[in-house]
Amino acid sequence: LSEVVQWLLRIVGEVVEFQNKAWGAIAEGMGGCVHLESSVEIERSREDLEGGDAILTHLEFLTKDKACPNQTGIVQDAHVLTAKTIETAISIRKWIIFYHHTRNNRERIKSIEEAYSQRPTEPLQIPAKYNSIFGTIQQEAITEYVCLLLTHAQQVLPMNWNEIQSECDCRKALEQMSSRYFLLKDEEKAAVLSDAFAWSERAKDLFQSDSPDREQAKKIDFKAIEALYKESQSLKKGKSKTRLVRSISLLLQTTVDLSVSTFAKQQISLRFGEIEQQVVESYTKGSIWCKKANIIIRALRHYGNVNAHLSSSISSKVNNMVDLKLIDDLVKEHEESIFNFPENSAILSRVSNDANAWVRTCLHLLPESSASFLDPKNLLNSLQEHIAQRPKGIVMFPSRQLVSEWVDLLDWYCQCSLSLDVLRTCHETKVSPEGEMTEDSSILLQIVNTNGQVETLLRKGIEIISAPPSIASASDSRSFQMNITTLAESIKLDCAETTTPISLAKIRLCWHSTTLLCALESHDHNLEHRGVLFVLKLFLWKHEALSILSKVGKNSSQRGKNNVVPSLEEAKSALDLLNSLPDSFENLSKKDNLLASVYSTKYSPLYELISDSEQVSKDVSHVLDEMNSPNLFITNEYIEVASAMLRSARSRIKAVNDHGLGIDSSKTSAVEKCIRDFNWLKTAFDCPVLRDTKYSSSRRGVNTSDSSFEAFSLDEKRISLSAILQMYEKAPPRCRSEGSLAMLDSEMKSMFDRTSAIKDQISQWQAEVQTYIPRALRLSKRRINKARSMTDEECDIVSESELRKFLQHPLLRYISMPEEEVIQDALAFTMSMAERMAVIFGRDHHGKDVDRSCIPQYASLLGETGEFYLYRVIHSPEYLELKAELEGMESYANSLPVRTLDKETYSWITKVVKWIESVANAVVVPATNESNLDKSYISLSDSIDIINKGQLVFLGLPDESKKYLLDHRLSVSVRSSTGKFHVKNCKGGSNHSIGCTVLKWIAFCYNGLRNDLASTEFWTKRVDAALKPPNYTAELRTFLEEARDHLVISPDDVVLDNLISSISNCSPATSDVDTPVSSDTGPVFVHNLLMHYNADRETQS
């Protein structure tokens, strides 16, 4: 108890302490002064205004204290402080803060209206000991002061803006409105409009000033235009200096800002629209120019242009180089505009002047025409020095690549001139007195091999050397230049692999390049020793001639990378060049030993090679012309001779290609083609089926009375189907040619037509066979008709005569078909099955135990004497012999790949035998006390299932099998309406064959089983009616005796149990009543039951 008391005392102390502290803070808030920040130069929200008051912050902190009670407690005392009391004090403190704010600042009337709507309305009673000098009267004074401000604001008339026509009018209006204690929207609008008037005056002065300074400058600094543009955008948003001064330290009002902004846009558009549009257009144009200039200067600095004042802060983004025309256009645009960009314009002007000066100097170095004097070495040095001084980062003409091509051209020419001077010096020290080739290799060739630079220069300038000269010369032969051009085409590909040649096509794309080349040719023509280009042309010819001789007779590894055999046409072109030299060459060669050494006359090996190759070419052409002659007499002997001639021609071509000059590849291809044609024709002549007049008409050029054509042995080996198909598929293209006069083409087309006819007959034979034998589709990998695979059920039934017809087809005398063996096996098995079927249906059965008794009249499995007819059938000698015959035929049926009448009938009889076996297996022979019937029976569920299966078997007899059995004088029919199965003998048939006898008895059993099922169903219906009260024991015992003596199909076990239970439970009084029991037995009873059952069904219907 003492601990509880101490706890209560501590809690009470905390509450009392919180009450004193809270009431003290409230009293301080009600009576303390308010300190607001006076240095705020921006607008702020009311939360920011109230956030600077320490007393308000303290009161808000007290609401979160744990000791602050949420309720007033049990004792209703006005001096007990709660959370609601503190919240009231907070709202009053906020109202006091706003009051002091309005006294220190001219607040917007909109903010005053919002604060008045949120003023506190509940008074706060402070205890006497916490009484402050501020009470209810001061709170009402604040409210009266605010109401007075609102009343004065409502009495102010709206501003008439049409009277305001200048900045002076705005200033006067602002002075009048400055005397009020609050700020209206019209005052803020007037402040913005005043600044707008001042802005328009400055803009007009800038664009329309007539001062001497304006005329002298003639341009406007873009920074002034930019400042005007930014100020206009600020004015449109309602932001002006005059308004900013009047709205310092006021509360934010977005609605007022939006209204002032809309007013400013309307007034500026209405009053200063023209000058504003001029400022916007000027700023837009200047900004675009400045942006382009900055991009160009940034790119130039990136590429290191010295005139662009390299900056330490270069953009990391890689820009494309700048076109000189773009720089010139910007400089010109700056000159024509009214703006002034001092820094950027100066940079662009320097860059433009430097680049244009470089272009003029570069083009001045080039010759003005082809007749201009040209010093290649000095021009090369000048261009090399000038290209090093090219301004960086600028795209201009001529481009660096083009100048580099000029330098390469001049450098190549100077190196060629220097190399030829070195060769002349070496040649004068090593040449023989005659100036001719010594032994197998010339001194010139030795010099060239020593100094490999000549060949490199030759490859590099191959296009210039081989091109016709741009300056016509009287001593130049046109045919000589044509031969040079033809000769150069053969080595251009080789040159492209070893070095990059100077592109003549690129030179001709530019007028300056073409002029330079023409001037170079003119300079070369005026040289003393006929010039460098002419000597290089001779070196080109010399190089090709020696190359031909060096490659002849060598293997593929020694011919070089391309492994190309020198052709006859190349060698003839090289010799033709010697006969087309200019007329002045003989005089020039006398003055220059180097030219005389190049022009050597000892080329007898080349002449011999050309002669041998031309002879082989003529012989091959003669052979080909003979093969295409229209007067050929084509026989087997001629085919052998022609093949030998063609093989000989091919050998000679190969020998020439290996050890001489290459023959035209078209002749080689023609020879190979003729060899393949004659090989195919020989194969066709050796094919017997193509020689048989039954399949091919008489051929031109063949004596049909010849014994070798007509008389051929039938024992001759047959060809396979794949050989015929391969011959058809690999027939040469000329077999399908039309309108050719050559006898070879005509004969080959004739043979191909016969092959096509044989192929069509094969297709027809296979299509007929595949209709009956689906398995044969998998025997041949090369089938003409890609027919889909078929199952046995989809195939047609084939007869024995049709199978014999297939085997007797004349095609099989010459062609071995993959389906032939299958048809032979099918025919053998069909004949064997036909013999067995004749035994089953065509011959009477003779034996000591033959049962030839008549079939009972009433169909039931139970006889009149109680005999079970099912056992009489399955144990009969005829049935056992039929099963033996069927088992003997099983191997034939499984091996027979086709559907025949015997096979289909055998399959149906097998199903029938299996069905009767299933009936025998369903018979139940109960042991003692196992069944209520005490006899053999068939269950009700098994009998229904057996009858349904039997119906499928008997109704599934194919029509072809019905006709087949009818040929054996046996009529088998199934009536779909009644479901009964009938087997009858026809006149002339075997009445006592095992097939006829067994089928008759099986039909009897099937029909009897159906009758027995109907009897059981009718008996069950009668029992259900008898079990309803009143029932009599004698009548119920009669039903039980009927089921025991006459029903083969057992009734449902539930029905029998109910029947026996009812008999046991009947009263003794009724047990002595005698009820007559039916004396009918066996089939007669079943027949009577069926009569009653049918009559009952007719009554119900």
Coordinates of C-alpha atoms in Angstrom, one line a residue, residues 771-1010:
T771 CA -2.3 -49.6 -104.7
Y772 CA -2.3 -53.3 -103.5
I773 CA 1.1 -53.7 -101.8
P774 CA 1.8 -50.9 -99.3
R775 CA 4.9 -52.7 -97.9
A776 CA 6.5 -52.5 -101.3
L777 CA 6.9 -48.7 -100.8
R778 CA 9.7 -49.5 -98.4
L779 CA 11.6 -51.8 -100.6
S780 CA 13.1 -49.3 -103.1
K781 CA 15.2 -46.3 -102.1
R782 CA 14.7 -44.8 -105.6
R783 CA 11.0 -44.6 -106.4
I784 CA 9.6 -42.6 -109.2
N785 CA 6.3 -41.8 -107.4
K786 CA 6.8 -40.6 -103.8
A787 CA 3.3 -41.9 -102.8
R788 CA 2.4 -41.8 -99.1
S789 CA 2.6 -45.0 -97.1
M790 CA -0.7 -46.9 -96.7
T791 CA -1.9 -49.3 -94.0
D792 CA -3.4 -52.7 -95.0
E793 CA -6.9 -51.5 -94.5
E794 CA -6.4 -48.6 -97.0
C795 CA -5.1 -51.0 -99.8
D796 CA -7.5 -52.6 -102.3
I797 CA -8.2 -56.3 -102.5
V798 CA -6.2 -58.0 -105.3
S799 CA -7.1 -61.2 -107.1
E800 CA -4.9 -64.0 -108.2
S801 CA -5.3 -63.0 -111.8
E802 CA -4.2 -59.5 -111.1
L803 CA -1.1 -60.7 -109.4
R804 CA -0.3 -62.9 -112.4
K805 CA -0.8 -59.9 -114.7
F806 CA 1.7 -57.9 -112.8
L807 CA 4.3 -60.6 -113.1
Q808 CA 3.6 -61.1 -116.8
H809 CA 4.2 -57.4 -117.7
P810 CA 6.7 -57.1 -120.6
L811 CA 8.9 -54.6 -118.6
L812 CA 10.0 -57.4 -116.3
R813 CA 11.7 -59.1 -119.2
Y814 CA 14.4 -56.4 -119.1
I815 CA 14.1 -54.6 -115.8
S816 CA 14.3 -56.1 -112.3
M817 CA 11.8 -54.3 -110.0
P818 CA 12.1 -54.4 -106.2
E819 CA 8.4 -55.2 -105.9
E820 CA 8.7 -58.2 -108.2
E821 CA 9.8 -60.6 -105.4
V822 CA 7.0 -59.5 -103.2
I823 CA 4.4 -60.1 -105.9
Q824 CA 5.8 -63.6 -106.5
D825 CA 5.6 -64.5 -102.8
A826 CA 2.1 -63.0 -102.7
L827 CA 1.0 -65.2 -105.6
A828 CA 2.4 -68.3 -104.1
F829 CA 0.7 -67.7 -100.7
T830 CA -2.5 -66.8 -102.4
M831 CA -2.5 -70.1 -104.3
S832 CA -1.8 -72.1 -101.1
M833 CA -4.6 -70.3 -99.3
A834 CA -7.0 -70.9 -102.2
E835 CA -6.3 -74.6 -101.9
R836 CA -7.0 -74.7 -98.2
M837 CA -10.2 -72.7 -98.6
A838 CA -11.4 -75.2 -101.2
V839 CA -10.9 -77.9 -98.7
I840 CA -12.9 -76.0 -96.1
F841 CA -15.9 -75.0 -98.3
G842 CA -15.7 -77.2 -101.4
R843 CA -15.4 -80.7 -100.1
D844 CA -17.8 -82.8 -98.0
H845 CA -16.5 -84.1 -94.7
H846 CA -16.3 -87.9 -94.3
G847 CA -15.6 -89.5 -91.0
K848 CA -16.9 -92.1 -88.6
D849 CA -18.2 -89.4 -86.2
V850 CA -19.7 -87.2 -88.7
D851 CA -22.8 -85.4 -87.3
R852 CA -25.2 -84.8 -90.2
S853 CA -28.4 -84.2 -88.1
C854 CA -30.6 -81.3 -88.8
I855 CA -30.3 -78.1 -86.9
P856 CA -33.2 -77.6 -84.4
Q857 CA -36.1 -75.4 -85.3
Y858 CA -36.1 -73.2 -82.2
A859 CA -32.7 -71.5 -81.6
S860 CA -31.5 -71.9 -78.0
L861 CA -28.4 -73.2 -76.4
L862 CA -30.5 -75.6 -74.3
G863 CA -32.1 -78.6 -76.2
E864 CA -35.4 -80.3 -75.5
T865 CA -33.8 -83.1 -73.6
G866 CA -31.6 -80.7 -71.7
E867 CA -28.7 -81.0 -74.1
F868 CA -26.2 -78.1 -74.2
Y869 CA -25.8 -77.4 -77.9
L870 CA -22.7 -75.2 -77.4
Y871 CA -20.7 -78.3 -76.4
R872 CA -22.1 -80.2 -79.3
V873 CA -20.6 -77.6 -81.6
I874 CA -17.1 -77.1 -80.2
H875 CA -16.5 -80.8 -79.6
S876 CA -17.7 -81.9 -83.1
P877 CA -15.1 -83.4 -85.5
E878 CA -16.0 -80.8 -88.1
Y879 CA -15.1 -77.9 -85.7
L880 CA -11.9 -79.5 -84.7
E881 CA -10.9 -80.1 -88.3
L882 CA -11.8 -76.5 -89.2
K883 CA -9.5 -75.2 -86.4
A884 CA -6.7 -77.4 -87.7
E885 CA -7.1 -76.0 -91.2
L886 CA -7.1 -72.4 -89.9
E887 CA -4.0 -73.0 -87.9
G888 CA -2.3 -74.4 -91.0
M889 CA -3.3 -71.3 -93.0
E890 CA -2.0 -68.8 -90.3
S891 CA 1.6 -68.8 -91.6
Y892 CA 0.3 -68.1 -95.1
A893 CA -1.9 -65.3 -94.0
N894 CA 0.8 -63.6 -91.9
S895 CA 3.3 -63.8 -94.8
L896 CA 0.9 -62.6 -97.4
P897 CA 1.7 -58.8 -98.0
V898 CA -1.5 -58.1 -99.9
R899 CA -5.2 -58.2 -99.3
T900 CA -6.8 -61.1 -101.2
L901 CA -10.3 -62.6 -101.0
D902 CA -9.0 -65.8 -99.4
K903 CA -7.1 -63.7 -96.7
E904 CA -10.0 -61.5 -95.9
T905 CA -12.4 -64.6 -95.6
Y906 CA -9.8 -66.4 -93.5
S907 CA -9.6 -63.4 -91.2
W908 CA -13.4 -63.3 -90.8
I909 CA -13.7 -67.0 -90.1
T910 CA -10.9 -66.7 -87.5
K911 CA -12.8 -64.0 -85.7
V912 CA -16.0 -66.1 -85.8
V913 CA -14.1 -69.1 -84.3
K914 CA -12.6 -66.9 -81.6
W915 CA -16.1 -65.6 -80.8
I916 CA -17.6 -69.1 -80.3
E917 CA -14.5 -70.0 -78.1
S918 CA -15.3 -66.9 -76.0
V919 CA -18.9 -68.2 -75.5
A920 CA -17.5 -71.5 -74.3
N921 CA -15.1 -69.8 -72.0
A922 CA -18.0 -67.8 -70.5
V923 CA -19.9 -70.9 -69.4
V924 CA -19.9 -71.5 -65.7
V925 CA -20.2 -75.0 -64.2
P926 CA -20.9 -74.4 -60.5
A927 CA -19.9 -76.7 -57.7
T928 CA -22.4 -78.0 -55.1
N929 CA -24.4 -75.3 -53.3
E930 CA -22.4 -72.6 -55.2
S931 CA -25.4 -71.4 -57.3
N932 CA -29.1 -71.1 -56.9
L933 CA -29.6 -72.7 -60.4
D934 CA -27.5 -75.9 -59.8
K935 CA -26.6 -76.2 -63.5
S936 CA -24.2 -74.7 -66.1
Y937 CA -25.0 -71.2 -67.1
I938 CA -23.7 -67.9 -68.5
S939 CA -23.8 -64.8 -66.4
L940 CA -26.0 -62.0 -67.5
S941 CA -23.2 -59.4 -68.0
D942 CA -21.0 -61.9 -69.9
S943 CA -23.8 -62.8 -72.2
I944 CA -24.5 -59.1 -73.1
D945 CA -20.8 -58.5 -73.8
I946 CA -20.5 -61.6 -75.9
I947 CA -23.6 -60.8 -78.0
N948 CA -22.3 -57.2 -78.6
K949 CA -18.9 -58.6 -79.8
G950 CA -20.6 -61.2 -81.9
Q951 CA -22.8 -58.5 -83.6
L952 CA -19.6 -56.6 -84.5
V953 CA -18.0 -59.8 -85.9
F954 CA -21.0 -60.9 -88.0
L955 CA -21.9 -57.4 -89.2
G956 CA -18.3 -56.8 -90.1
L957 CA -18.3 -59.4 -92.8
P958 CA -16.9 -57.6 -96.0
D959 CA -19.0 -57.6 -99.1
E960 CA -16.1 -59.2 -101.0
S961 CA -16.1 -62.1 -98.6
K962 CA -19.8 -62.6 -99.0
K963 CA -19.3 -62.8 -102.8
Y964 CA -16.4 -65.2 -102.2
L965 CA -18.5 -67.5 -100.0
L966 CA -21.3 -67.3 -102.5
D967 CA -18.9 -68.6 -105.2
H968 CA -18.5 -71.6 -102.9
R969 CA -22.3 -72.0 -102.9
L970 CA -22.7 -70.7 -99.4
S971 CA -25.0 -67.8 -98.5
V972 CA -24.1 -65.8 -95.4
S973 CA -26.2 -62.8 -94.3
V974 CA -26.8 -60.7 -91.2
R975 CA -30.0 -58.7 -90.8
S976 CA -29.2 -55.4 -89.2
S977 CA -32.9 -54.8 -88.2
T978 CA -33.2 -58.1 -86.3
G979 CA -29.6 -58.8 -85.7
K980 CA -30.0 -62.5 -86.7
F981 CA -27.2 -64.4 -88.5
H982 CA -28.2 -66.8 -91.3
V983 CA -26.1 -69.4 -93.2
K984 CA -27.7 -71.3 -96.1
N985 CA -26.5 -73.7 -98.8
C986 CA -27.0 -72.8 -102.4
K987 CA -27.6 -75.2 -105.2
G988 CA -24.6 -77.0 -106.5
G989 CA -22.6 -76.5 -103.3
S990 CA -21.1 -78.8 -100.8
N991 CA -23.8 -79.3 -98.1
H992 CA -21.6 -81.1 -95.7
S993 CA -18.3 -79.3 -95.9
I994 CA -16.7 -78.5 -92.6
G995 CA -16.9 -74.7 -93.2
C996 CA -20.6 -74.9 -94.1
T997 CA -21.5 -77.2 -91.1
V998 CA -19.6 -75.2 -88.5
L999 CA -20.9 -71.8 -89.7
K1000 CA -24.5 -73.1 -89.6
W1001 CA -24.1 -74.3 -86.0
I1002 CA -22.3 -71.1 -85.0
A1003 CA -25.2 -69.0 -86.5
F1004 CA -27.6 -71.2 -84.5
C1005 CA -25.7 -70.6 -81.3
Y1006 CA -25.5 -66.9 -81.9
N1007 CA -29.2 -66.6 -82.5
G1008 CA -30.0 -69.0 -79.6
L1009 CA -27.9 -66.9 -77.2
R1010 CA -29.9 -63.8 -78.2

